[in-house]
JSON list of C-alpha atoms in Angstrom, two decimals:
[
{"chain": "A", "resi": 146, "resn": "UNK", "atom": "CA", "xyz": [4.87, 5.47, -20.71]},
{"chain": "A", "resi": 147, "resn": "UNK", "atom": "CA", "xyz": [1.65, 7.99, -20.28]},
{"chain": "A", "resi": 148, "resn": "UNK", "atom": "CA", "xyz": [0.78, 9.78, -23.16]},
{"chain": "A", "resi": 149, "resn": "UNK", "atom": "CA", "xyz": [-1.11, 12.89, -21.83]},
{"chain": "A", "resi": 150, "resn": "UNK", "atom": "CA", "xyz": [-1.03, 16.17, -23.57]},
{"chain": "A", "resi": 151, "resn": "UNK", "atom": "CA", "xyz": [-1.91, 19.53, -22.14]},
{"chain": "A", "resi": 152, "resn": "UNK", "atom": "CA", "xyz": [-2.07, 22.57, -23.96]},
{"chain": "A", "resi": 153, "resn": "UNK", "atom": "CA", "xyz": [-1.47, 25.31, -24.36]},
{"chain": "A", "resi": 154, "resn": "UNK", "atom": "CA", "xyz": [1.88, 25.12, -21.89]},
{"chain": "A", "resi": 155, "resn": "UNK", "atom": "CA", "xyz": [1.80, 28.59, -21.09]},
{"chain": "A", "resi": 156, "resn": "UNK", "atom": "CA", "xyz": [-0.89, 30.75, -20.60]},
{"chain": "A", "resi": 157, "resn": "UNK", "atom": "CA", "xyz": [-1.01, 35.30, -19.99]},
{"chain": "A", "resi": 158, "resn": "UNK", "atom": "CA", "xyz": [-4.34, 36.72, -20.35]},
{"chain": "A", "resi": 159, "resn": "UNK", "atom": "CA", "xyz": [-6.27, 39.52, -19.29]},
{"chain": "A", "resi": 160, "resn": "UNK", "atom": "CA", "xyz": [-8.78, 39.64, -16.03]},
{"chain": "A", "resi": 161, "resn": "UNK", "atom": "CA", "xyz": [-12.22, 38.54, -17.86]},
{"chain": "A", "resi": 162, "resn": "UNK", "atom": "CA", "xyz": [-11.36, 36.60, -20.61]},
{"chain": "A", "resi": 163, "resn": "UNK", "atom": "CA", "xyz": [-13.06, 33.60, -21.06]},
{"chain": "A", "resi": 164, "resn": "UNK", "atom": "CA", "xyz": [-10.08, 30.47, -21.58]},
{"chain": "A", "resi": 165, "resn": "UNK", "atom": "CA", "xyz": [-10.40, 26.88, -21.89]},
{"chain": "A", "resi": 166, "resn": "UNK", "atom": "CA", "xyz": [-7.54, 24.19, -20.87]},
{"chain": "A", "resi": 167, "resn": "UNK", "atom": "CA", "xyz": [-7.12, 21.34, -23.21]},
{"chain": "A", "resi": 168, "resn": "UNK", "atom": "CA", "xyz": [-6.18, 17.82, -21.56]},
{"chain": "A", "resi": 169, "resn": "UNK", "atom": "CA", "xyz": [-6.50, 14.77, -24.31]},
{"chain": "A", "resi": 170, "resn": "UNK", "atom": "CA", "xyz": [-4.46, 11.27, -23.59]},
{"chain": "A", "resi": 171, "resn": "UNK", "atom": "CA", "xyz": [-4.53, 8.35, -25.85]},
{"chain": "A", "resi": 172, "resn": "UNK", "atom": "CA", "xyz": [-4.15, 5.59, -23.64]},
{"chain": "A", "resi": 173, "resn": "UNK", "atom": "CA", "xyz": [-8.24, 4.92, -23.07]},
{"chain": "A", "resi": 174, "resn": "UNK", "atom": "CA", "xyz": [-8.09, 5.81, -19.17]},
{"chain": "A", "resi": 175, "resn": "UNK", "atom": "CA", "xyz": [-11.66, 5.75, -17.99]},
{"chain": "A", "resi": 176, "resn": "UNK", "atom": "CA", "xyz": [-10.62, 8.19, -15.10]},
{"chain": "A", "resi": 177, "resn": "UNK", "atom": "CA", "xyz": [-9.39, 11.77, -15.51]},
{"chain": "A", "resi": 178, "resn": "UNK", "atom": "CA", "xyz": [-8.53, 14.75, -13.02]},
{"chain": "A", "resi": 179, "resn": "UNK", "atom": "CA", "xyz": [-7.73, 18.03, -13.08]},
{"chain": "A", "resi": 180, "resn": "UNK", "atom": "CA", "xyz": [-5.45, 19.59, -10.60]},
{"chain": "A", "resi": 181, "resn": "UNK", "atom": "CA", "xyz": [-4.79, 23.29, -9.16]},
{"chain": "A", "resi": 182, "resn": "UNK", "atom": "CA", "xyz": [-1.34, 22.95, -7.85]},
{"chain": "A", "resi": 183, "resn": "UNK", "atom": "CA", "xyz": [0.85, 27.10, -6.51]},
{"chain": "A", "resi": 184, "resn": "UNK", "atom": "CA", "xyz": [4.52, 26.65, -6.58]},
{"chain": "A", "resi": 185, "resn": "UNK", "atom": "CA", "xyz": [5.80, 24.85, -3.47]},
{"chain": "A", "resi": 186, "resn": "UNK", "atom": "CA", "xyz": [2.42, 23.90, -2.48]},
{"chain": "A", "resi": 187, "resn": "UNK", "atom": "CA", "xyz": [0.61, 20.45, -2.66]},
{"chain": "A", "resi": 188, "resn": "UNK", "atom": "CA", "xyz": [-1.71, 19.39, -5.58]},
{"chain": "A", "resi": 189, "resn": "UNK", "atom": "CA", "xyz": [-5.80, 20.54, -5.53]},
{"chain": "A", "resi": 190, "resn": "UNK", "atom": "CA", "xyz": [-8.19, 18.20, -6.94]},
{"chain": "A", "resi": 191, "resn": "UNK", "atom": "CA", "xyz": [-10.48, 20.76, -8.84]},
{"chain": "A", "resi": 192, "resn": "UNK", "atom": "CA", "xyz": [-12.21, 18.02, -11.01]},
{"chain": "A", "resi": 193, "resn": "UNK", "atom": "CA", "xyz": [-12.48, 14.55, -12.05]},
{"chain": "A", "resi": 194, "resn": "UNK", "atom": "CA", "xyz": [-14.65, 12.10, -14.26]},
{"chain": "A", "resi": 195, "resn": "UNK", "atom": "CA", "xyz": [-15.05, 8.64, -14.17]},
{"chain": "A", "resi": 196, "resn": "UNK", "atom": "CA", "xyz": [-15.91, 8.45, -17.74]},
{"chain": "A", "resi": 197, "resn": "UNK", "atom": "CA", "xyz": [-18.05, 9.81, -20.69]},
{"chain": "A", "resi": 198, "resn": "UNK", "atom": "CA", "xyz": [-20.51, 12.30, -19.51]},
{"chain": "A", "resi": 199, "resn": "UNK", "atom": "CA", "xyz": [-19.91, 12.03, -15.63]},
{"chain": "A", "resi": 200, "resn": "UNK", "atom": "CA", "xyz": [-18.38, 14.65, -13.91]},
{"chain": "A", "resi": 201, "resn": "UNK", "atom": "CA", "xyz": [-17.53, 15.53, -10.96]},
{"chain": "A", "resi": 202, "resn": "UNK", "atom": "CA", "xyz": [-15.95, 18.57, -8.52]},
{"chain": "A", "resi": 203, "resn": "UNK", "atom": "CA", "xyz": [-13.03, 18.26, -6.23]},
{"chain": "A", "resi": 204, "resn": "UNK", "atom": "CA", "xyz": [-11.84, 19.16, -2.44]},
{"chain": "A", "resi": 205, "resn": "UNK", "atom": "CA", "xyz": [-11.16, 23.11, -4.00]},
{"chain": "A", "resi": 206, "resn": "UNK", "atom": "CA", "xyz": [-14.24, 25.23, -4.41]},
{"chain": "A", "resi": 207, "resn": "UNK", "atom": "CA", "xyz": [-13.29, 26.16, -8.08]},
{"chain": "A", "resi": 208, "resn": "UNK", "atom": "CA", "xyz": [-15.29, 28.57, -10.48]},
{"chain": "A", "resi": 209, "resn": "UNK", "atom": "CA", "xyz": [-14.50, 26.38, -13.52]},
{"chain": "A", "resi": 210, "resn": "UNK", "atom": "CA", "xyz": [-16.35, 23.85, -15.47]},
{"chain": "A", "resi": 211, "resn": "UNK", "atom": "CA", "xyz": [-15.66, 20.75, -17.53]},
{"chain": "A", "resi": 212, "resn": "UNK", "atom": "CA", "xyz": [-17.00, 18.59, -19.71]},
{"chain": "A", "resi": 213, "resn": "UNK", "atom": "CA", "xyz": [-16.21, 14.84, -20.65]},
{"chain": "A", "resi": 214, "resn": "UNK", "atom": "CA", "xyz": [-17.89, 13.88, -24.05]},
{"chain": "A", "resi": 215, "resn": "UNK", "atom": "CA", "xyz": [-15.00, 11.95, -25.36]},
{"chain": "A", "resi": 216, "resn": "UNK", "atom": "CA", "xyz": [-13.20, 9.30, -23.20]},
{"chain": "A", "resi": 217, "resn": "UNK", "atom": "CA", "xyz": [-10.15, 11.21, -24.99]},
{"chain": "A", "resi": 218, "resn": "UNK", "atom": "CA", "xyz": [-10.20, 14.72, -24.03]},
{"chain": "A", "resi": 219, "resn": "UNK", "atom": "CA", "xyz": [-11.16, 16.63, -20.53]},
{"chain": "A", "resi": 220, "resn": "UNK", "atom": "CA", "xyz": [-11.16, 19.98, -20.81]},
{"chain": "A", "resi": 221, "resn": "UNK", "atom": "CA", "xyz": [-11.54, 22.77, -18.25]},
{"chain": "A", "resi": 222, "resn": "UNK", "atom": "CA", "xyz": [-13.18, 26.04, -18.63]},
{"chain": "A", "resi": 223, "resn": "UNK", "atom": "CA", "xyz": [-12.67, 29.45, -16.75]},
{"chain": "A", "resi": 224, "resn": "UNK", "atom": "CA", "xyz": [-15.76, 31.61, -17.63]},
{"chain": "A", "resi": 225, "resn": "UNK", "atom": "CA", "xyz": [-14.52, 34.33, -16.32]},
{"chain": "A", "resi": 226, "resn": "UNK", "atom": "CA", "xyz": [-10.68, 34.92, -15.48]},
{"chain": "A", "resi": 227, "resn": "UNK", "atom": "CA", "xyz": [-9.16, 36.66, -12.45]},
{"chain": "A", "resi": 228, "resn": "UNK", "atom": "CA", "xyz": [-5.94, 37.51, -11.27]},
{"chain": "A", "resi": 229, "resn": "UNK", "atom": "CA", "xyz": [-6.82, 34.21, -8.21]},
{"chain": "A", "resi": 230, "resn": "UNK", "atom": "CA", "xyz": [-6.84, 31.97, -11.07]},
{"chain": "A", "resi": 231, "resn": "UNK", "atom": "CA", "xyz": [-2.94, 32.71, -11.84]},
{"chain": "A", "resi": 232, "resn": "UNK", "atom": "CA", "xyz": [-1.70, 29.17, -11.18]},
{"chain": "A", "resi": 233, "resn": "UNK", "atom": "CA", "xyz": [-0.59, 25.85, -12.35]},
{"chain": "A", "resi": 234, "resn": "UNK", "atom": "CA", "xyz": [-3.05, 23.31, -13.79]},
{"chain": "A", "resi": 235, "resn": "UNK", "atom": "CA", "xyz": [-2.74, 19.68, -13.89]},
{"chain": "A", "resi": 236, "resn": "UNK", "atom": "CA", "xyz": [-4.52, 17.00, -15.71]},
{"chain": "A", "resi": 237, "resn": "UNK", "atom": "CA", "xyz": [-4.17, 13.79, -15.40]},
{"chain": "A", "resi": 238, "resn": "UNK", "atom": "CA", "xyz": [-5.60, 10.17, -16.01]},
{"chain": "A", "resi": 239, "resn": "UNK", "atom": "CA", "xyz": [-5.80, 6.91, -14.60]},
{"chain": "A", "resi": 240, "resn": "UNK", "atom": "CA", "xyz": [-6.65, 3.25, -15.29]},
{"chain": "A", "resi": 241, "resn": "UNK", "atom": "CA", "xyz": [-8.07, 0.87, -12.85]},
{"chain": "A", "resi": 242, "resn": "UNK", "atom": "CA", "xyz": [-5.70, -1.88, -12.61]},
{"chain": "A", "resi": 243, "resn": "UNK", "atom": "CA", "xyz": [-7.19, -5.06, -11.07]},
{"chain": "A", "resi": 244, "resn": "UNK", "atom": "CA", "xyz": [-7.12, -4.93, -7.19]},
{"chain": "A", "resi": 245, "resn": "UNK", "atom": "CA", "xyz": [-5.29, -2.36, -6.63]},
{"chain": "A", "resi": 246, "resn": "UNK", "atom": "CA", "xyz": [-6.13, 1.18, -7.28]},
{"chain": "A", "resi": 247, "resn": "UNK", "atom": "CA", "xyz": [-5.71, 3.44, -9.78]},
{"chain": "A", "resi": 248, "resn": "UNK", "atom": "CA", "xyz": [-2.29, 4.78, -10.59]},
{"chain": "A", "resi": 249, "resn": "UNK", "atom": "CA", "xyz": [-2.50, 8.25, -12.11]},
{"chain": "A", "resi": 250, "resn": "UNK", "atom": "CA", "xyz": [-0.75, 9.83, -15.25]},
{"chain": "A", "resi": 251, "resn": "UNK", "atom": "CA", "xyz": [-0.10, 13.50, -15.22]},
{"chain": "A", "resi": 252, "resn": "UNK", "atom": "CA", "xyz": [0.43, 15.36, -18.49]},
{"chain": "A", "resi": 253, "resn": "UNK", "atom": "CA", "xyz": [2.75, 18.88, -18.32]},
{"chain": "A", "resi": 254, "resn": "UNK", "atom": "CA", "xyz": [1.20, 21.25, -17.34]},
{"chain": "A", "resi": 255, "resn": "UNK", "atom": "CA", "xyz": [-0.66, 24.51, -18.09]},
{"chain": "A", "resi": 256, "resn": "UNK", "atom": "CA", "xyz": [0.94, 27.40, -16.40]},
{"chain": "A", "resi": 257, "resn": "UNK", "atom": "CA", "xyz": [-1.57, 30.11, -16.56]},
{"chain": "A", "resi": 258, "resn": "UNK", "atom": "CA", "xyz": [-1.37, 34.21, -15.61]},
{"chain": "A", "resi": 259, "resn": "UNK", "atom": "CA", "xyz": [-4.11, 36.62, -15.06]},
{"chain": "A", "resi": 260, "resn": "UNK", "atom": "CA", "xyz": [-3.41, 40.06, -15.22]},
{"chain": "B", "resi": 80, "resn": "UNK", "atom": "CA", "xyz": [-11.22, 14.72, 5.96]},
{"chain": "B", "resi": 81, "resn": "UNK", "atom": "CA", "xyz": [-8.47, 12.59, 5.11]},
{"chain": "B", "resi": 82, "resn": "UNK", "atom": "CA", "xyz": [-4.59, 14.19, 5.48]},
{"chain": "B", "resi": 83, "resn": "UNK", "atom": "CA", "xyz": [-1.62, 12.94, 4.28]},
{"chain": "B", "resi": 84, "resn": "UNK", "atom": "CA", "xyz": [1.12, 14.53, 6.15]},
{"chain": "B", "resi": 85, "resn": "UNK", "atom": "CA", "xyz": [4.75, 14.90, 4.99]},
{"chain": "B", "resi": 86, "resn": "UNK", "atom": "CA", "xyz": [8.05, 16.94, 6.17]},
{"chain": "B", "resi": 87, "resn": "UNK", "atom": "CA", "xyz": [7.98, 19.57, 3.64]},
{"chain": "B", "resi": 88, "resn": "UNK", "atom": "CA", "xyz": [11.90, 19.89, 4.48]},
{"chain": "B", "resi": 89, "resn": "UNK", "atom": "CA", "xyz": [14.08, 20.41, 2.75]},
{"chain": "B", "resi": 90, "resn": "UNK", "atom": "CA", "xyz": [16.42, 17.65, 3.70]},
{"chain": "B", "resi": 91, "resn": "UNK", "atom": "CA", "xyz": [19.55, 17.64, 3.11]},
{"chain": "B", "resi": 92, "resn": "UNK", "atom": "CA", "xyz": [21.75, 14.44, 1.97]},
{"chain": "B", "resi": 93, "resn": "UNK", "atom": "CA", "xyz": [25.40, 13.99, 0.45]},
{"chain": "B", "resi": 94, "resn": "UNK", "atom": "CA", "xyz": [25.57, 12.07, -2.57]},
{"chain": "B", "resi": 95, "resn": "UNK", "atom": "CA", "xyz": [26.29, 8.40, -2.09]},
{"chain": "B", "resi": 96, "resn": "UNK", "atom": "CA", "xyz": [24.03, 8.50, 1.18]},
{"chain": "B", "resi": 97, "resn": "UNK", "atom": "CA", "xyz": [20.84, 6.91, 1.93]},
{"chain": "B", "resi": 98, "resn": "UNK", "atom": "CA", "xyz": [17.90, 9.64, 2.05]},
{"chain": "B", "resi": 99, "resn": "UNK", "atom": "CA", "xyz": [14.39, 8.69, 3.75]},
{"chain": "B", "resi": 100, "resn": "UNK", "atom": "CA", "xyz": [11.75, 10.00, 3.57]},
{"chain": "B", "resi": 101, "resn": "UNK", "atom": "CA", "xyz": [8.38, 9.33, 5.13]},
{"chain": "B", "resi": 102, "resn": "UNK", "atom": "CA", "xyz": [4.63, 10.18, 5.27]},
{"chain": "B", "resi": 103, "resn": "UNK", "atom": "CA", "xyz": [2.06, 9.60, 7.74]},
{"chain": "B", "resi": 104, "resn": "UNK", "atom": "CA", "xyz": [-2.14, 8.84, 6.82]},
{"chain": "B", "resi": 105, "resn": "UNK", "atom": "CA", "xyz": [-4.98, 9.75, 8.71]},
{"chain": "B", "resi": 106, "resn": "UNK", "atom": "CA", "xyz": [-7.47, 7.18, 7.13]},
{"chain": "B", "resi": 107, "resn": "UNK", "atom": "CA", "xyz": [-6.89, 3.59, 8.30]},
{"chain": "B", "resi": 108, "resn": "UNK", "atom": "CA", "xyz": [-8.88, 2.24, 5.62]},
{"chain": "B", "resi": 109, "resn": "UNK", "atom": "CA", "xyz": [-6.31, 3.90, 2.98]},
{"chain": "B", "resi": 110, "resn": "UNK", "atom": "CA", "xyz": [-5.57, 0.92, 0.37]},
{"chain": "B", "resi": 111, "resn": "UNK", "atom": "CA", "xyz": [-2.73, 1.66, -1.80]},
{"chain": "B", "resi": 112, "resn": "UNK", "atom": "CA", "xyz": [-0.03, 4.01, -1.47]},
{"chain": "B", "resi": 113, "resn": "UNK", "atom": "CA", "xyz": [2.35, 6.20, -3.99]},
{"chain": "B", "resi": 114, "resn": "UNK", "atom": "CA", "xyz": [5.36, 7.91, -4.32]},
{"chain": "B", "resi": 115, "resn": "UNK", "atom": "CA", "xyz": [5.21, 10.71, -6.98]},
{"chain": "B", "resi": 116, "resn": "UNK", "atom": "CA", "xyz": [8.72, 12.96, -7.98]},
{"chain": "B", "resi": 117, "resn": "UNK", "atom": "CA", "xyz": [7.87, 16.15, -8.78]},
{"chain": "B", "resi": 118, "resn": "UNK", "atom": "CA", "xyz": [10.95, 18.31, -10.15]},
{"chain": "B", "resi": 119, "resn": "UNK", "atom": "CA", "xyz": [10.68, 22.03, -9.87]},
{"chain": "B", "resi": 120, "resn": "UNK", "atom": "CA", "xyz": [7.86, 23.47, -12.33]},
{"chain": "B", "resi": 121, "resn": "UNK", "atom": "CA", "xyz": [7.39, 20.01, -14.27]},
{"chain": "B", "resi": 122, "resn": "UNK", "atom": "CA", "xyz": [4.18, 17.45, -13.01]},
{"chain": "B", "resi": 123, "resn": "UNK", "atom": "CA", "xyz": [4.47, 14.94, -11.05]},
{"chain": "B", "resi": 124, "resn": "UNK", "atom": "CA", "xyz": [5.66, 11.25, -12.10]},
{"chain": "B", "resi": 125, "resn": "UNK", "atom": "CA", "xyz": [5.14, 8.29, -10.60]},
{"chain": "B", "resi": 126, "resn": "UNK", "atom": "CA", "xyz": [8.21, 6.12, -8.89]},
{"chain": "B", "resi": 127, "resn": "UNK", "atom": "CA", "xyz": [6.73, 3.62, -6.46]},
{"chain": "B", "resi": 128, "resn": "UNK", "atom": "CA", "xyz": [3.33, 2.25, -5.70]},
{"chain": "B", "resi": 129, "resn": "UNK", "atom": "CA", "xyz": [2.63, 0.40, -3.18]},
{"chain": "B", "resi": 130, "resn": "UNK", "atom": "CA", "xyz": [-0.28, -1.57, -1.54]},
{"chain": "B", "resi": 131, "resn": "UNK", "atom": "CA", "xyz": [0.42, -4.48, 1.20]},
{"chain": "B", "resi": 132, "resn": "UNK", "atom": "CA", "xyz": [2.33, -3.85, 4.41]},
{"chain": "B", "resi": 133, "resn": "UNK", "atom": "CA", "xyz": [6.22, -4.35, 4.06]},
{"chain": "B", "resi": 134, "resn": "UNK", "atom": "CA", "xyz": [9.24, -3.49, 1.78]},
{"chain": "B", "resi": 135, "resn": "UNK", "atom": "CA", "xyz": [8.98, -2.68, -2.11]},
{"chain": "B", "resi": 136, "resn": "UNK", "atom": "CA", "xyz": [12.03, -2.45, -3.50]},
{"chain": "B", "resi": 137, "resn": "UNK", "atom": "CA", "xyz": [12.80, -1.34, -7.60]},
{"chain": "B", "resi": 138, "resn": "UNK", "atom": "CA", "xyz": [16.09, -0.29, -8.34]},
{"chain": "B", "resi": 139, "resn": "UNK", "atom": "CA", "xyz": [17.41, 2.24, -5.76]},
{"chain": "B", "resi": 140, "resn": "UNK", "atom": "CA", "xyz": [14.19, 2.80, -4.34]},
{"chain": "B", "resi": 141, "resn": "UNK", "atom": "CA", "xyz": [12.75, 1.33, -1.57]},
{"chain": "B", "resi": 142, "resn": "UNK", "atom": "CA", "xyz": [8.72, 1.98, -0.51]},
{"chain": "B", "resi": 143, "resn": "UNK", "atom": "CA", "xyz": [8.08, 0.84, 2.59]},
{"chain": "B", "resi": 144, "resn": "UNK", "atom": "CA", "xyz": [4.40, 0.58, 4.23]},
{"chain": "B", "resi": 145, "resn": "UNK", "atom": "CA", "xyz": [3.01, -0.33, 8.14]},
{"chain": "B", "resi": 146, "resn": "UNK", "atom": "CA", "xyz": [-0.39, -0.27, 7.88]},
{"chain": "B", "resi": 147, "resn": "UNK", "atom": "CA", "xyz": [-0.79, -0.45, 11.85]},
{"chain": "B", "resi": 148, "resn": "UNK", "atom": "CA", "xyz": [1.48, 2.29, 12.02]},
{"chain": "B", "resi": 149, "resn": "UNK", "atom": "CA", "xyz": [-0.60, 4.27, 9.48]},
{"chain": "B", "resi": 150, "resn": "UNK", "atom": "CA", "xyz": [2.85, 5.16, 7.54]},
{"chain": "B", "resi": 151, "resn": "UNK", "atom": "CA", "xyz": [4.86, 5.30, 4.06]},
{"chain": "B", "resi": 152, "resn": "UNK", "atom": "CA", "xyz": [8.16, 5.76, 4.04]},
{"chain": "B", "resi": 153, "resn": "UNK", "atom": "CA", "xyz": [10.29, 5.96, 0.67]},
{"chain": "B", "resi": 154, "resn": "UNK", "atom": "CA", "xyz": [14.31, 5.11, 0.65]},
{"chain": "B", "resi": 155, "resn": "UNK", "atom": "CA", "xyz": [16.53, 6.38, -2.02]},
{"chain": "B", "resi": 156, "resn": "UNK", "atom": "CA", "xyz": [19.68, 4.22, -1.92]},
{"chain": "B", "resi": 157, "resn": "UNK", "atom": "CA", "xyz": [23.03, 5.85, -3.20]},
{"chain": "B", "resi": 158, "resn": "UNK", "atom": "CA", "xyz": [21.30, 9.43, -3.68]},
{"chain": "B", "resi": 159, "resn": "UNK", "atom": "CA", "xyz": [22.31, 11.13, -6.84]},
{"chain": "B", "resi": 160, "resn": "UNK", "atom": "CA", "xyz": [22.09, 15.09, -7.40]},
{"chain": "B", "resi": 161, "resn": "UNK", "atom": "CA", "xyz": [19.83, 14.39, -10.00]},
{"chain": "B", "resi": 162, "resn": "UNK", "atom": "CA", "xyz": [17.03, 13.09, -7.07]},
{"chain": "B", "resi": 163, "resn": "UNK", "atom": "CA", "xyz": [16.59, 16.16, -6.03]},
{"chain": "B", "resi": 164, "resn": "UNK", "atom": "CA", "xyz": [13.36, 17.08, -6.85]},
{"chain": "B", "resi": 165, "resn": "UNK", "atom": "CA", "xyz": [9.89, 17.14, -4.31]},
{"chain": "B", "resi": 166, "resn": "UNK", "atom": "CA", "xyz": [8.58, 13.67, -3.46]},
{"chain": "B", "resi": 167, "resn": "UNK", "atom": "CA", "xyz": [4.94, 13.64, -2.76]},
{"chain": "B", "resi": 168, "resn": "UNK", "atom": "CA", "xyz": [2.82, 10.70, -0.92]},
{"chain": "B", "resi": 169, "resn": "UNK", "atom": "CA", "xyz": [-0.86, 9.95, -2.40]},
{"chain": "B", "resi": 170, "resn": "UNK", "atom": "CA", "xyz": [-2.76, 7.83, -0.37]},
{"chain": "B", "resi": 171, "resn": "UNK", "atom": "CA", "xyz": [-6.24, 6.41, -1.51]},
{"chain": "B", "resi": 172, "resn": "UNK", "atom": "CA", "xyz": [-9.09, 4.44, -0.28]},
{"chain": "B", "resi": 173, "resn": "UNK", "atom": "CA", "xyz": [-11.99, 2.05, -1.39]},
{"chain": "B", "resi": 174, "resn": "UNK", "atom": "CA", "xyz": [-14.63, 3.62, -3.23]},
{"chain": "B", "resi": 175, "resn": "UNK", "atom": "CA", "xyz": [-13.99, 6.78, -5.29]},
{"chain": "B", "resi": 176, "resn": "UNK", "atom": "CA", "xyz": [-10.07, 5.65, -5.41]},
{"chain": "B", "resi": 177, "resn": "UNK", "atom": "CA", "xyz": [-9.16, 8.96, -5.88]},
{"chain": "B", "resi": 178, "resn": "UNK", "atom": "CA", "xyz": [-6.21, 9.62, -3.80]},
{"chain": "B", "resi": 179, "resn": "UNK", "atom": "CA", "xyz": [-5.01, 12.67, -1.58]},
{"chain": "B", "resi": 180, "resn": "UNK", "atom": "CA", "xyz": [-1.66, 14.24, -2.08]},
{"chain": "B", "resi": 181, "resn": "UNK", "atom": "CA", "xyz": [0.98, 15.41, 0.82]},
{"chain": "B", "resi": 182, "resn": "UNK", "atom": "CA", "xyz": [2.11, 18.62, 0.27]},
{"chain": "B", "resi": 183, "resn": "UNK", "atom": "CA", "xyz": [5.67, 16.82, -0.38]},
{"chain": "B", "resi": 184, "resn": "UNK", "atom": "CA", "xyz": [9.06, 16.50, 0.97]},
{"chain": "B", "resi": 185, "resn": "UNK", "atom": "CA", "xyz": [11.59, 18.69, -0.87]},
{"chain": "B", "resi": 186, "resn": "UNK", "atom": "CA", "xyz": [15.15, 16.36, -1.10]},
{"chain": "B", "resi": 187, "resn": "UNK", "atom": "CA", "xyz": [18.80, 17.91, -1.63]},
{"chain": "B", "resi": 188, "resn": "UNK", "atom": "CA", "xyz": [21.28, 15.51, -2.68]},
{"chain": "B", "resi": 189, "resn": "UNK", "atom": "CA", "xyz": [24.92, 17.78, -2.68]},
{"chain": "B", "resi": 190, "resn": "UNK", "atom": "CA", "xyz": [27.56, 16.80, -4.24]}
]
């Protein structure tokens, strides 16, 4: 079983506060992602690492930023909040398994509102 | 661009029934396959992987894959209520491995 932890769950804050997402698993995955996903809609890869100090951005132009200085922990900061940003956020991790490719762990959840 | 395309539905099955459900690729060099289930505001977990052209088969679910075909198709035997939920297809190639998501098939199972 992943062990991938998200927080905080739930998020309401005001248009132009500055927030950071925390993502942390304890399984030593090399890989982690974050994800943008709207209810009923598919997933958004916003962005993803390959390890300590790499990062990279996704397929979704995003206006955050993360940082990867622990193989641990992944998280994703929003400068600059706006109502656009109202969404849920996915991290996840993943762990290159011999031949085949990585199979990904996804943690809860953030679900975050701008006002 | 790579697409992974997928009935968003929903479809409909009784309980006891056999629901399929099935997702097409546009890359042919995709390498390995997945089924996530993805209930309504949880994250995605993973059922099925699956990387070499024919059946897969764990417990009521069956993944299968035709590479010439460039399709993934996922069988739940004996559908329970509790499978309904949104089943999304990641596909992924060589290289970055990092795989693209369907926008998912949303599955009924009625009692």
């Amino acid at each position: 079983e992943a062990d991938i932890y998200q927080t905080p769950r739930y998020l309401v804050i005001g248009t132009g506060k500055k927030i950071t997402l925390e993502c942390s698993q304890t399984m030593g995955h090399d890989k982690m992602y974050w994800y943008q996903q709207d209810p009923g809609m598919e997933l958004h890869l916003i962005h993803y690492s390959y390890g300590v100090n790499s990062t990279e951005k996704g397929d979704l132009s995003s206006e955050s930023t993360v940082s990867r200085i622990r193989t641990e922990h992944f998280p994703l900061t929003l400068e600059s909040a706006r109502p656009s940003h109202t969404s849920q956020y996915l991290c996840a991790s993943s762990v290159f398994q011999g031949s085949s490719t990585d199979t990904q762990y996804f943690g809860p959840g953030t679900r975050l509102t701008v006002l | 661009q790579k697409e992974v395309e997928q009935n968003s539905g929903p479809l409909s099955v009784p309980e006891g029934a056999i629901a399929s459900l099935n997702c097409t690729y546009s890359d042919r060099g995709s390498q390995s396959f997945f089924w996530y289930r993805q209930y309504s505001g949880k994250s995605p977990e993973l059922i099925m992987s699956i990387y070499s052209n024919g059946d897969k088969e764990d417990g009521r679910f069956t993944a299968q894959l035709n590479k010439a075909s460039q399709y993934v198709s996922l069988l739940i035997r004996d559908s329970q209520p509790s499978d309904s939920a949104t089943y999304l297809c990641a596909v992924s190639s060589g290289g970055s491995y990092i795989p693209t998501f369907g926008r998912g098939t949303s599955l009924i199972v009625h009692p």
